[in-house]
Amino acid sequence: LGIANVVGAAFSCYPVTGSFSRSAVNNSTGALSQFSGVLTAMVMLATLMFLTPLFYYLPKFALAAIVMNSVIPLVAFQEARHLFHVKKQDFLLWVTAFLGTLFLGVLMGILV
């Protein structure tokens, strides 16, 4: 991603970022530095090279459950509870944005 941002800077491109699920995994495992990305890349390379045939028969819903389990702690449900008690209008805005993003996707959810 860093190289993509450096090359993109020469062509007035938008900067790219890491995935939401990868940030969630780093958050839940307690990663403290950028080295976690290097370690993750090495593990992913080894997995793709040697373990891919083992994942062929794994149902897609099992993989989806792993991603969902990693992303759920990043949703600020405590903030929604706080907004509900402090200002109902902001709580309604939070729920609208959350549901819009959940069901319509990130770009359409932001527009809502």
PDB file of N, CA and C in Angstrom:
ATOM      1  N   LEU A   1       0.820  -1.201   0.000  1.00  0.00           N
ATOM      2  CA  LEU A   1       0.000   0.000   0.000  1.00  0.00           C
ATOM      3  C   LEU A   1       0.856   1.254   0.000  1.00  0.00           C
ATOM      4  N   GLY A   2       1.973   1.196   0.704  1.00  0.00           N
ATOM      5  CA  GLY A   2       2.851   2.358   0.739  1.00  0.00           C
ATOM      6  C   GLY A   2       3.407   2.686  -0.625  1.00  0.00           C
ATOM      7  N   ILE A   3       3.831   1.661  -1.352  1.00  0.00           N
ATOM      8  CA  ILE A   3       4.368   1.881  -2.701  1.00  0.00           C
ATOM      9  C   ILE A   3       3.278   2.421  -3.619  1.00  0.00           C
ATOM     10  N   ALA A   4       2.047   1.901  -3.464  1.00  0.00           N
ATOM     11  CA  ALA A   4       0.939   2.392  -4.280  1.00  0.00           C
ATOM     12  C   ALA A   4       0.683   3.873  -4.011  1.00  0.00           C
ATOM     13  N   ASN A   5       0.804   4.308  -2.782  1.00  0.00           N
ATOM     14  CA  ASN A   5       0.603   5.724  -2.465  1.00  0.00           C
ATOM     15  C   ASN A   5       1.735   6.588  -3.022  1.00  0.00           C
ATOM     16  N   VAL A   6       2.981   6.076  -2.972  1.00  0.00           N
ATOM     17  CA  VAL A   6       4.106   6.843  -3.499  1.00  0.00           C
ATOM     18  C   VAL A   6       3.976   7.002  -5.014  1.00  0.00           C
ATOM     19  N   VAL A   7       3.680   5.913  -5.715  1.00  0.00           N
ATOM     20  CA  VAL A   7       3.524   5.987  -7.165  1.00  0.00           C
ATOM     21  C   VAL A   7       2.303   6.832  -7.522  1.00  0.00           C
ATOM     22  N   GLY A   8       1.211   6.656  -6.773  1.00  0.00           N
ATOM     23  CA  GLY A   8      -0.001   7.423  -7.044  1.00  0.00           C
ATOM     24  C   GLY A   8       0.184   8.909  -6.840  1.00  0.00           C
ATOM     25  N   ALA A   9       1.114   9.306  -5.962  1.00  0.00           N
ATOM     26  CA  ALA A   9       1.366  10.726  -5.731  1.00  0.00           C
ATOM     27  C   ALA A   9       1.907  11.404  -6.986  1.00  0.00           C
ATOM     28  N   ALA A  10       2.594  10.646  -7.810  1.00  0.00           N
ATOM     29  CA  ALA A  10       3.135  11.219  -9.045  1.00  0.00           C
ATOM     30  C   ALA A  10       2.062  11.451 -10.098  1.00  0.00           C
ATOM     31  N   PHE A  11       0.906  10.832  -9.921  1.00  0.00           N
ATOM     32  CA  PHE A  11      -0.165  10.936 -10.923  1.00  0.00           C
ATOM     33  C   PHE A  11      -1.452  11.530 -10.354  1.00  0.00           C
ATOM     34  N   SER A  12      -1.375  12.210  -9.223  1.00  0.00           N
ATOM     35  CA  SER A  12      -2.532  12.850  -8.571  1.00  0.00           C
ATOM     36  C   SER A  12      -3.645  11.856  -8.259  1.00  0.00           C
ATOM     37  N   CYS A  13      -3.286  10.681  -7.772  1.00  0.00           N
ATOM     38  CA  CYS A  13      -4.267   9.656  -7.423  1.00  0.00           C
ATOM     39  C   CYS A  13      -4.740   9.845  -5.985  1.00  0.00           C
ATOM     40  N   TYR A  14      -5.866   9.237  -5.680  1.00  0.00           N
ATOM     41  CA  TYR A  14      -6.337   9.211  -4.307  1.00  0.00           C
ATOM     42  C   TYR A  14      -5.488   8.235  -3.504  1.00  0.00           C
ATOM     43  N   PRO A  15      -5.192   8.543  -2.238  1.00  0.00           N
ATOM     44  CA  PRO A  15      -4.424   7.587  -1.438  1.00  0.00           C
ATOM     45  C   PRO A  15      -5.251   6.338  -1.139  1.00  0.00           C
ATOM     46  N   VAL A  16      -4.581   5.201  -1.049  1.00  0.00           N
ATOM     47  CA  VAL A  16      -5.258   3.948  -0.736  1.00  0.00           C
ATOM     48  C   VAL A  16      -5.030   3.620   0.729  1.00  0.00           C
ATOM     49  N   THR A  17      -5.919   2.825   1.284  1.00  0.00           N
ATOM     50  CA  THR A  17      -5.808   2.441   2.687  1.00  0.00           C
ATOM     51  C   THR A  17      -5.968   0.942   2.825  1.00  0.00           C
ATOM     52  N   GLY A  18      -5.705   0.449   4.016  1.00  0.00           N
ATOM     53  CA  GLY A  18      -5.853  -0.971   4.297  1.00  0.00           C
ATOM     54  C   GLY A  18      -7.312  -1.348   4.468  1.00  0.00           C
ATOM     55  N   SER A  19      -7.567  -2.610   4.511  1.00  0.00           N
ATOM     56  CA  SER A  19      -8.944  -3.075   4.615  1.00  0.00           C
ATOM     57  C   SER A  19      -9.459  -2.948   6.045  1.00  0.00           C
ATOM     58  N   PHE A  20     -10.763  -2.849   6.170  1.00  0.00           N
ATOM     59  CA  PHE A  20     -11.410  -2.715   7.472  1.00  0.00           C
ATOM     60  C   PHE A  20     -11.219  -3.974   8.310  1.00  0.00           C
ATOM     61  N   SER A  21     -11.305  -5.129   7.677  1.00  0.00           N
ATOM     62  CA  SER A  21     -11.159  -6.370   8.436  1.00  0.00           C
ATOM     63  C   SER A  21      -9.732  -6.552   8.937  1.00  0.00           C
ATOM     64  N   ARG A  22      -8.753  -6.115   8.155  1.00  0.00           N
ATOM     65  CA  ARG A  22      -7.368  -6.226   8.615  1.00  0.00           C
ATOM     66  C   ARG A  22      -7.136  -5.319   9.811  1.00  0.00           C
ATOM     67  N   SER A  23      -7.706  -4.126   9.799  1.00  0.00           N
ATOM     68  CA  SER A  23      -7.606  -3.236  10.947  1.00  0.00           C
ATOM     69  C   SER A  23      -8.281  -3.845  12.160  1.00  0.00           C
ATOM     70  N   ALA A  24      -9.387  -4.523  11.937  1.00  0.00           N
ATOM     71  CA  ALA A  24     -10.094  -5.165  13.044  1.00  0.00           C
ATOM     72  C   ALA A  24      -9.255  -6.277  13.655  1.00  0.00           C
ATOM     73  N   VAL A  25      -8.613  -7.072  12.833  1.00  0.00           N
ATOM     74  CA  VAL A  25      -7.766  -8.148  13.349  1.00  0.00           C
ATOM     75  C   VAL A  25      -6.591  -7.562  14.119  1.00  0.00           C
ATOM     76  N   ASN A  26      -5.971  -6.532  13.586  1.00  0.00           N
ATOM     77  CA  ASN A  26      -4.867  -5.894  14.309  1.00  0.00           C
ATOM     78  C   ASN A  26      -5.334  -5.325  15.641  1.00  0.00           C
ATOM     79  N   ASN A  27      -6.515  -4.743  15.662  1.00  0.00           N
ATOM     80  CA  ASN A  27      -7.058  -4.191  16.892  1.00  0.00           C
ATOM     81  C   ASN A  27      -7.344  -5.291  17.909  1.00  0.00           C
ATOM     82  N   SER A  28      -7.952  -6.370  17.471  1.00  0.00           N
ATOM     83  CA  SER A  28      -8.332  -7.429  18.410  1.00  0.00           C
ATOM     84  C   SER A  28      -7.143  -8.239  18.904  1.00  0.00           C
ATOM     85  N   THR A  29      -6.038  -8.277  18.129  1.00  0.00           N
ATOM     86  CA  THR A  29      -4.859  -9.009  18.571  1.00  0.00           C
ATOM     87  C   THR A  29      -3.877  -8.137  19.334  1.00  0.00           C
ATOM     88  N   GLY A  30      -4.121  -6.847  19.364  1.00  0.00           N
ATOM     89  CA  GLY A  30      -3.260  -5.954  20.133  1.00  0.00           C
ATOM     90  C   GLY A  30      -1.992  -5.541  19.406  1.00  0.00           C
ATOM     91  N   ALA A  31      -2.014  -5.499  18.089  1.00  0.00           N
ATOM     92  CA  ALA A  31      -0.830  -5.089  17.325  1.00  0.00           C
ATOM     93  C   ALA A  31      -0.500  -3.632  17.633  1.00  0.00           C
ATOM     94  N   LEU A  32       0.788  -3.367  17.852  1.00  0.00           N
ATOM     95  CA  LEU A  32       1.198  -2.025  18.253  1.00  0.00           C
ATOM     96  C   LEU A  32       2.062  -1.303  17.218  1.00  0.00           C
ATOM     97  N   SER A  33       2.514  -2.001  16.189  1.00  0.00           N
ATOM     98  CA  SER A  33       3.408  -1.351  15.239  1.00  0.00           C
ATOM     99  C   SER A  33       3.063  -1.759  13.805  1.00  0.00           C
ATOM    100  N   GLN A  34       3.774  -1.145  12.860  1.00  0.00           N
ATOM    101  CA  GLN A  34       3.584  -1.447  11.451  1.00  0.00           C
ATOM    102  C   GLN A  34       4.133  -2.827  11.094  1.00  0.00           C
ATOM    103  N   PHE A  35       4.972  -3.387  11.967  1.00  0.00           N
ATOM    104  CA  PHE A  35       5.551  -4.697  11.688  1.00  0.00           C
ATOM    105  C   PHE A  35       4.480  -5.774  11.600  1.00  0.00           C
ATOM    106  N   SER A  36       3.339  -5.542  12.214  1.00  0.00           N
ATOM    107  CA  SER A  36       2.254  -6.523  12.121  1.00  0.00           C
ATOM    108  C   SER A  36       1.827  -6.721  10.669  1.00  0.00           C
ATOM    109  N   GLY A  37       1.895  -5.663   9.855  1.00  0.00           N
ATOM    110  CA  GLY A  37       1.573  -5.789   8.436  1.00  0.00           C
ATOM    111  C   GLY A  37       2.578  -6.651   7.688  1.00  0.00           C
ATOM    112  N   VAL A  38       3.859  -6.511   8.035  1.00  0.00           N
ATOM    113  CA  VAL A  38       4.901  -7.334   7.408  1.00  0.00           C
ATOM    114  C   VAL A  38       4.716  -8.787   7.800  1.00  0.00           C
ATOM    115  N   LEU A  39       4.477  -9.022   9.070  1.00  0.00           N
ATOM    116  CA  LEU A  39       4.262 -10.390   9.549  1.00  0.00           C
ATOM    117  C   LEU A  39       3.014 -11.003   8.914  1.00  0.00           C
ATOM    118  N   THR A  40       1.971 -10.215   8.802  1.00  0.00           N
ATOM    119  CA  THR A  40       0.748 -10.690   8.156  1.00  0.00           C
ATOM    120  C   THR A  40       1.003 -11.039   6.693  1.00  0.00           C
ATOM    121  N   ALA A  41       1.778 -10.213   6.003  1.00  0.00           N
ATOM    122  CA  ALA A  41       2.092 -10.492   4.599  1.00  0.00           C
ATOM    123  C   ALA A  41       2.863 -11.797   4.458  1.00  0.00           C
ATOM    124  N   MET A  42       3.805 -12.050   5.343  1.00  0.00           N
ATOM    125  CA  MET A  42       4.582 -13.295   5.275  1.00  0.00           C
ATOM    126  C   MET A  42       3.703 -14.520   5.550  1.00  0.00           C
ATOM    127  N   VAL A  43       2.813 -14.398   6.540  1.00  0.00           N
ATOM    128  CA  VAL A  43       1.915 -15.506   6.858  1.00  0.00           C
ATOM    129  C   VAL A  43       0.939 -15.747   5.707  1.00  0.00           C
ATOM    130  N   MET A  44       0.421 -14.670   5.113  1.00  0.00           N
ATOM    131  CA  MET A  44      -0.495 -14.814   3.981  1.00  0.00           C
ATOM    132  C   MET A  44       0.202 -15.458   2.778  1.00  0.00           C
ATOM    133  N   LEU A  45       1.434 -15.071   2.516  1.00  0.00           N
ATOM    134  CA  LEU A  45       2.176 -15.665   1.417  1.00  0.00           C
ATOM    135  C   LEU A  45       2.382 -17.164   1.649  1.00  0.00           C
ATOM    136  N   ALA A  46       2.770 -17.523   2.866  1.00  0.00           N
ATOM    137  CA  ALA A  46       2.949 -18.939   3.184  1.00  0.00           C
ATOM    138  C   ALA A  46       1.633 -19.700   3.087  1.00  0.00           C
ATOM    139  N   THR A  47       0.554 -19.072   3.530  1.00  0.00           N
ATOM    140  CA  THR A  47      -0.762 -19.711   3.447  1.00  0.00           C
ATOM    141  C   THR A  47      -1.171 -19.928   1.996  1.00  0.00           C
ATOM    142  N   LEU A  48      -1.002 -18.910   1.168  1.00  0.00           N
ATOM    143  CA  LEU A  48      -1.368 -19.038  -0.242  1.00  0.00           C
ATOM    144  C   LEU A  48      -0.507 -20.067  -0.970  1.00  0.00           C
ATOM    145  N   MET A  49       0.746 -20.141  -0.592  1.00  0.00           N
ATOM    146  CA  MET A  49       1.648 -21.066  -1.285  1.00  0.00           C
ATOM    147  C   MET A  49       1.424 -22.527  -0.871  1.00  0.00           C
ATOM    148  N   PHE A  50       1.142 -22.764   0.407  1.00  0.00           N
ATOM    149  CA  PHE A  50       1.153 -24.136   0.912  1.00  0.00           C
ATOM    150  C   PHE A  50      -0.191 -24.653   1.422  1.00  0.00           C
ATOM    151  N   LEU A  51      -1.090 -23.773   1.862  1.00  0.00           N
ATOM    152  CA  LEU A  51      -2.318 -24.232   2.504  1.00  0.00           C
ATOM    153  C   LEU A  51      -3.582 -24.018   1.679  1.00  0.00           C
ATOM    154  N   THR A  52      -3.479 -23.393   0.510  1.00  0.00           N
ATOM    155  CA  THR A  52      -4.657 -23.115  -0.308  1.00  0.00           C
ATOM    156  C   THR A  52      -5.495 -24.352  -0.618  1.00  0.00           C
ATOM    157  N   PRO A  53      -4.898 -25.502  -0.935  1.00  0.00           N
ATOM    158  CA  PRO A  53      -5.736 -26.681  -1.216  1.00  0.00           C
ATOM    159  C   PRO A  53      -6.599 -27.111  -0.020  1.00  0.00           C
ATOM    160  N   LEU A  54      -6.149 -26.823   1.192  1.00  0.00           N
ATOM    161  CA  LEU A  54      -6.933 -27.189   2.370  1.00  0.00           C
ATOM    162  C   LEU A  54      -8.180 -26.318   2.531  1.00  0.00           C
ATOM    163  N   PHE A  55      -8.130 -25.078   2.014  1.00  0.00           N
ATOM    164  CA  PHE A  55      -9.264 -24.162   2.141  1.00  0.00           C
ATOM    165  C   PHE A  55     -10.312 -24.352   1.044  1.00  0.00           C
ATOM    166  N   TYR A  56     -10.020 -25.164   0.069  1.00  0.00           N
ATOM    167  CA  TYR A  56     -10.923 -25.326  -1.072  1.00  0.00           C
ATOM    168  C   TYR A  56     -12.298 -25.820  -0.638  1.00  0.00           C
ATOM    169  N   TYR A  57     -12.354 -26.743   0.295  1.00  0.00           N
ATOM    170  CA  TYR A  57     -13.627 -27.333   0.704  1.00  0.00           C
ATOM    171  C   TYR A  57     -14.258 -26.624   1.907  1.00  0.00           C
ATOM    172  N   LEU A  58     -13.637 -25.583   2.389  1.00  0.00           N
ATOM    173  CA  LEU A  58     -14.189 -24.829   3.509  1.00  0.00           C
ATOM    174  C   LEU A  58     -15.356 -23.976   3.015  1.00  0.00           C
ATOM    175  N   PRO A  59     -16.521 -24.095   3.644  1.00  0.00           N
ATOM    176  CA  PRO A  59     -17.680 -23.307   3.182  1.00  0.00           C
ATOM    177  C   PRO A  59     -17.423 -21.806   3.310  1.00  0.00           C
ATOM    178  N   LYS A  60     -17.988 -21.045   2.382  1.00  0.00           N
ATOM    179  CA  LYS A  60     -17.783 -19.594   2.382  1.00  0.00           C
ATOM    180  C   LYS A  60     -18.365 -18.931   3.624  1.00  0.00           C
ATOM    181  N   PHE A  61     -19.433 -19.515   4.181  1.00  0.00           N
ATOM    182  CA  PHE A  61     -20.011 -18.893   5.369  1.00  0.00           C
ATOM    183  C   PHE A  61     -19.071 -19.014   6.565  1.00  0.00           C
ATOM    184  N   ALA A  62     -18.218 -20.021   6.583  1.00  0.00           N
ATOM    185  CA  ALA A  62     -17.233 -20.135   7.657  1.00  0.00           C
ATOM    186  C   ALA A  62     -16.200 -19.012   7.553  1.00  0.00           C
ATOM    187  N   LEU A  63     -15.760 -18.716   6.352  1.00  0.00           N
ATOM    188  CA  LEU A  63     -14.841 -17.598   6.161  1.00  0.00           C
ATOM    189  C   LEU A  63     -15.515 -16.265   6.486  1.00  0.00           C
ATOM    190  N   ALA A  64     -16.775 -16.127   6.113  1.00  0.00           N
ATOM    191  CA  ALA A  64     -17.514 -14.900   6.424  1.00  0.00           C
ATOM    192  C   ALA A  64     -17.665 -14.729   7.931  1.00  0.00           C
ATOM    193  N   ALA A  65     -17.870 -15.819   8.648  1.00  0.00           N
ATOM    194  CA  ALA A  65     -18.000 -15.745  10.109  1.00  0.00           C
ATOM    195  C   ALA A  65     -16.701 -15.258  10.747  1.00  0.00           C
ATOM    196  N   ILE A  66     -15.570 -15.664  10.196  1.00  0.00           N
ATOM    197  CA  ILE A  66     -14.285 -15.206  10.729  1.00  0.00           C
ATOM    198  C   ILE A  66     -14.137 -13.705  10.538  1.00  0.00           C
ATOM    199  N   VAL A  67     -14.485 -13.207   9.355  1.00  0.00           N
ATOM    200  CA  VAL A  67     -14.382 -11.772   9.093  1.00  0.00           C
ATOM    201  C   VAL A  67     -15.357 -10.995   9.966  1.00  0.00           C
ATOM    202  N   MET A  68     -16.586 -11.475  10.072  1.00  0.00           N
ATOM    203  CA  MET A  68     -17.585 -10.779  10.896  1.00  0.00           C
ATOM    204  C   MET A  68     -17.161 -10.734  12.355  1.00  0.00           C
ATOM    205  N   ASN A  69     -16.606 -11.819  12.845  1.00  0.00           N
ATOM    206  CA  ASN A  69     -16.160 -11.865  14.230  1.00  0.00           C
ATOM    207  C   ASN A  69     -15.041 -10.856  14.480  1.00  0.00           C
ATOM    208  N   SER A  70     -14.261 -10.567  13.480  1.00  0.00           N
ATOM    209  CA  SER A  70     -13.188  -9.585  13.627  1.00  0.00           C
ATOM    210  C   SER A  70     -13.689  -8.156  13.525  1.00  0.00           C
ATOM    211  N   VAL A  71     -14.734  -7.922  12.738  1.00  0.00           N
ATOM    212  CA  VAL A  71     -15.205  -6.562  12.483  1.00  0.00           C
ATOM    213  C   VAL A  71     -16.162  -6.060  13.567  1.00  0.00           C
ATOM    214  N   ILE A  72     -16.904  -6.935  14.190  1.00  0.00           N
ATOM    215  CA  ILE A  72     -17.925  -6.523  15.166  1.00  0.00           C
ATOM    216  C   ILE A  72     -17.369  -5.636  16.281  1.00  0.00           C
ATOM    217  N   PRO A  73     -16.185  -5.917  16.851  1.00  0.00           N
ATOM    218  CA  PRO A  73     -15.695  -5.009  17.908  1.00  0.00           C
ATOM    219  C   PRO A  73     -15.412  -3.590  17.438  1.00  0.00           C
ATOM    220  N   LEU A  74     -15.282  -3.360  16.131  1.00  0.00           N
ATOM    221  CA  LEU A  74     -15.018  -2.016  15.640  1.00  0.00           C
ATOM    222  C   LEU A  74     -16.269  -1.151  15.526  1.00  0.00           C
ATOM    223  N   VAL A  75     -17.451  -1.737  15.628  1.00  0.00           N
ATOM    224  CA  VAL A  75     -18.692  -0.964  15.574  1.00  0.00           C
ATOM    225  C   VAL A  75     -18.957  -0.406  16.971  1.00  0.00           C
ATOM    226  N   ALA A  76     -19.153   0.890  17.055  1.00  0.00           N
ATOM    227  CA  ALA A  76     -19.251   1.593  18.340  1.00  0.00           C
ATOM    228  C   ALA A  76     -20.677   1.538  18.896  1.00  0.00           C
ATOM    229  N   PHE A  77     -21.078   0.365  19.386  1.00  0.00           N
ATOM    230  CA  PHE A  77     -22.412   0.239  19.964  1.00  0.00           C
ATOM    231  C   PHE A  77     -22.547   1.043  21.263  1.00  0.00           C
ATOM    232  N   GLN A  78     -21.447   1.187  21.996  1.00  0.00           N
ATOM    233  CA  GLN A  78     -21.491   1.983  23.226  1.00  0.00           C
ATOM    234  C   GLN A  78     -21.785   3.450  22.907  1.00  0.00           C
ATOM    235  N   GLU A  79     -21.242   3.910  21.787  1.00  0.00           N
ATOM    236  CA  GLU A  79     -21.517   5.286  21.359  1.00  0.00           C
ATOM    237  C   GLU A  79     -22.993   5.461  21.019  1.00  0.00           C
ATOM    238  N   ALA A  80     -23.589   4.459  20.384  1.00  0.00           N
ATOM    239  CA  ALA A  80     -25.020   4.532  20.069  1.00  0.00           C
ATOM    240  C   ALA A  80     -25.848   4.593  21.347  1.00  0.00           C
ATOM    241  N   ARG A  81     -25.478   3.790  22.322  1.00  0.00           N
ATOM    242  CA  ARG A  81     -26.196   3.805  23.606  1.00  0.00           C
ATOM    243  C   ARG A  81     -26.060   5.168  24.272  1.00  0.00           C
ATOM    244  N   HIS A  82     -24.861   5.740  24.220  1.00  0.00           N
ATOM    245  CA  HIS A  82     -24.630   7.065  24.789  1.00  0.00           C
ATOM    246  C   HIS A  82     -25.471   8.119  24.058  1.00  0.00           C
ATOM    247  N   LEU A  83     -25.490   8.068  22.718  1.00  0.00           N
ATOM    248  CA  LEU A  83     -26.284   9.022  21.952  1.00  0.00           C
ATOM    249  C   LEU A  83     -27.779   8.886  22.248  1.00  0.00           C
ATOM    250  N   PHE A  84     -28.237   7.655  22.468  1.00  0.00           N
ATOM    251  CA  PHE A  84     -29.648   7.443  22.777  1.00  0.00           C
ATOM    252  C   PHE A  84     -30.037   8.171  24.056  1.00  0.00           C
ATOM    253  N   HIS A  85     -29.149   8.162  25.041  1.00  0.00           N
ATOM    254  CA  HIS A  85     -29.456   8.819  26.320  1.00  0.00           C
ATOM    255  C   HIS A  85     -29.235  10.331  26.273  1.00  0.00           C
ATOM    256  N   VAL A  86     -28.299  10.784  25.426  1.00  0.00           N
ATOM    257  CA  VAL A  86     -27.963  12.208  25.398  1.00  0.00           C
ATOM    258  C   VAL A  86     -28.818  12.978  24.407  1.00  0.00           C
ATOM    259  N   LYS A  87     -28.866  12.493  23.159  1.00  0.00           N
ATOM    260  CA  LYS A  87     -29.598  13.226  22.122  1.00  0.00           C
ATOM    261  C   LYS A  87     -30.187  12.232  21.127  1.00  0.00           C
ATOM    262  N   LYS A  88     -31.483  12.088  21.170  1.00  0.00           N
ATOM    263  CA  LYS A  88     -32.181  11.092  20.347  1.00  0.00           C
ATOM    264  C   LYS A  88     -32.003  11.353  18.847  1.00  0.00           C
ATOM    265  N   GLN A  89     -31.919  12.613  18.449  1.00  0.00           N
ATOM    266  CA  GLN A  89     -31.758  12.945  17.037  1.00  0.00           C
ATOM    267  C   GLN A  89     -30.411  12.423  16.506  1.00  0.00           C
ATOM    268  N   ASP A  90     -29.342  12.565  17.287  1.00  0.00           N
ATOM    269  CA  ASP A  90     -28.042  12.037  16.878  1.00  0.00           C
ATOM    270  C   ASP A  90     -28.048  10.517  16.864  1.00  0.00           C
ATOM    271  N   PHE A  91     -28.785   9.903  17.789  1.00  0.00           N
ATOM    272  CA  PHE A  91     -28.914   8.448  17.788  1.00  0.00           C
ATOM    273  C   PHE A  91     -29.599   7.976  16.508  1.00  0.00           C
ATOM    274  N   LEU A  92     -30.644   8.668  16.095  1.00  0.00           N
ATOM    275  CA  LEU A  92     -31.339   8.305  14.865  1.00  0.00           C
ATOM    276  C   LEU A  92     -30.415   8.457  13.655  1.00  0.00           C
ATOM    277  N   LEU A  93     -29.590   9.477  13.651  1.00  0.00           N
ATOM    278  CA  LEU A  93     -28.619   9.662  12.582  1.00  0.00           C
ATOM    279  C   LEU A  93     -27.603   8.518  12.576  1.00  0.00           C
ATOM    280  N   TRP A  94     -27.135   8.086  13.758  1.00  0.00           N
ATOM    281  CA  TRP A  94     -26.188   6.967  13.859  1.00  0.00           C
ATOM    282  C   TRP A  94     -26.809   5.687  13.309  1.00  0.00           C
ATOM    283  N   VAL A  95     -28.055   5.414  13.697  1.00  0.00           N
ATOM    284  CA  VAL A  95     -28.739   4.199  13.237  1.00  0.00           C
ATOM    285  C   VAL A  95     -28.946   4.244  11.725  1.00  0.00           C
ATOM    286  N   THR A  96     -29.323   5.403  11.194  1.00  0.00           N
ATOM    287  CA  THR A  96     -29.527   5.540   9.750  1.00  0.00           C
ATOM    288  C   THR A  96     -28.232   5.290   8.993  1.00  0.00           C
ATOM    289  N   ALA A  97     -27.139   5.878   9.467  1.00  0.00           N
ATOM    290  CA  ALA A  97     -25.842   5.684   8.806  1.00  0.00           C
ATOM    291  C   ALA A  97     -25.392   4.231   8.915  1.00  0.00           C
ATOM    292  N   PHE A  98     -25.601   3.613  10.064  1.00  0.00           N
ATOM    293  CA  PHE A  98     -25.197   2.219  10.262  1.00  0.00           C
ATOM    294  C   PHE A  98     -25.981   1.293   9.344  1.00  0.00           C
ATOM    295  N   LEU A  99     -27.289   1.439   9.327  1.00  0.00           N
ATOM    296  CA  LEU A  99     -28.113   0.567   8.487  1.00  0.00           C
ATOM    297  C   LEU A  99     -27.891   0.828   7.001  1.00  0.00           C
ATOM    298  N   GLY A 100     -27.696   2.095   6.635  1.00  0.00           N
ATOM    299  CA  GLY A 100     -27.417   2.414   5.238  1.00  0.00           C
ATOM    300  C   GLY A 100     -26.122   1.776   4.765  1.00  0.00           C
ATOM    301  N   THR A 101     -25.096   1.848   5.587  1.00  0.00           N
ATOM    302  CA  THR A 101     -23.819   1.237   5.235  1.00  0.00           C
ATOM    303  C   THR A 101     -23.919  -0.279   5.224  1.00  0.00           C
ATOM    304  N   LEU A 102     -24.670  -0.824   6.161  1.00  0.00           N
ATOM    305  CA  LEU A 102     -24.802  -2.274   6.259  1.00  0.00           C
ATOM    306  C   LEU A 102     -25.527  -2.859   5.055  1.00  0.00           C
ATOM    307  N   PHE A 103     -26.631  -2.246   4.648  1.00  0.00           N
ATOM    308  CA  PHE A 103     -27.458  -2.825   3.598  1.00  0.00           C
ATOM    309  C   PHE A 103     -27.185  -2.281   2.194  1.00  0.00           C
ATOM    310  N   LEU A 104     -26.658  -1.064   2.093  1.00  0.00           N
ATOM    311  CA  LEU A 104     -26.443  -0.460   0.780  1.00  0.00           C
ATOM    312  C   LEU A 104     -24.985  -0.446   0.355  1.00  0.00           C
ATOM    313  N   GLY A 105     -24.074  -0.714   1.260  1.00  0.00           N
ATOM    314  CA  GLY A 105     -22.654  -0.647   0.966  1.00  0.00           C
ATOM    315  C   GLY A 105     -22.069   0.645   1.499  1.00  0.00           C
ATOM    316  N   VAL A 106     -20.756   0.728   1.486  1.00  0.00           N
ATOM    317  CA  VAL A 106     -20.080   1.855   2.096  1.00  0.00           C
ATOM    318  C   VAL A 106     -20.383   3.162   1.370  1.00  0.00           C
ATOM    319  N   LEU A 107     -20.234   3.182   0.051  1.00  0.00           N
ATOM    320  CA  LEU A 107     -20.420   4.448  -0.675  1.00  0.00           C
ATOM    321  C   LEU A 107     -21.853   4.942  -0.603  1.00  0.00           C
ATOM    322  N   MET A 108     -22.811   4.065  -0.845  1.00  0.00           N
ATOM    323  CA  MET A 108     -24.209   4.491  -0.768  1.00  0.00           C
ATOM    324  C   MET A 108     -24.608   4.803   0.667  1.00  0.00           C
ATOM    325  N   GLY A 109     -24.066   4.051   1.617  1.00  0.00           N
ATOM    326  CA  GLY A 109     -24.364   4.311   3.032  1.00  0.00           C
ATOM    327  C   GLY A 109     -23.887   5.669   3.488  1.00  0.00           C
ATOM    328  N   ILE A 110     -22.741   6.108   2.973  1.00  0.00           N
ATOM    329  CA  ILE A 110     -22.245   7.442   3.306  1.00  0.00           C
ATOM    330  C   ILE A 110     -23.141   8.514   2.697  1.00  0.00           C
ATOM    331  N   LEU A 111     -23.641   8.263   1.496  1.00  0.00           N
ATOM    332  CA  LEU A 111     -24.531   9.220   0.851  1.00  0.00           C
ATOM    333  C   LEU A 111     -25.853   9.373   1.595  1.00  0.00           C
ATOM    334  N   VAL A 112     -26.317   8.278   2.206  1.00  0.00           N
ATOM    335  CA  VAL A 112     -27.570   8.333   2.958  1.00  0.00           C
ATOM    336  C   VAL A 112     -27.363   9.203   4.164  1.00  0.00           C
TER     337      VAL A 112
END
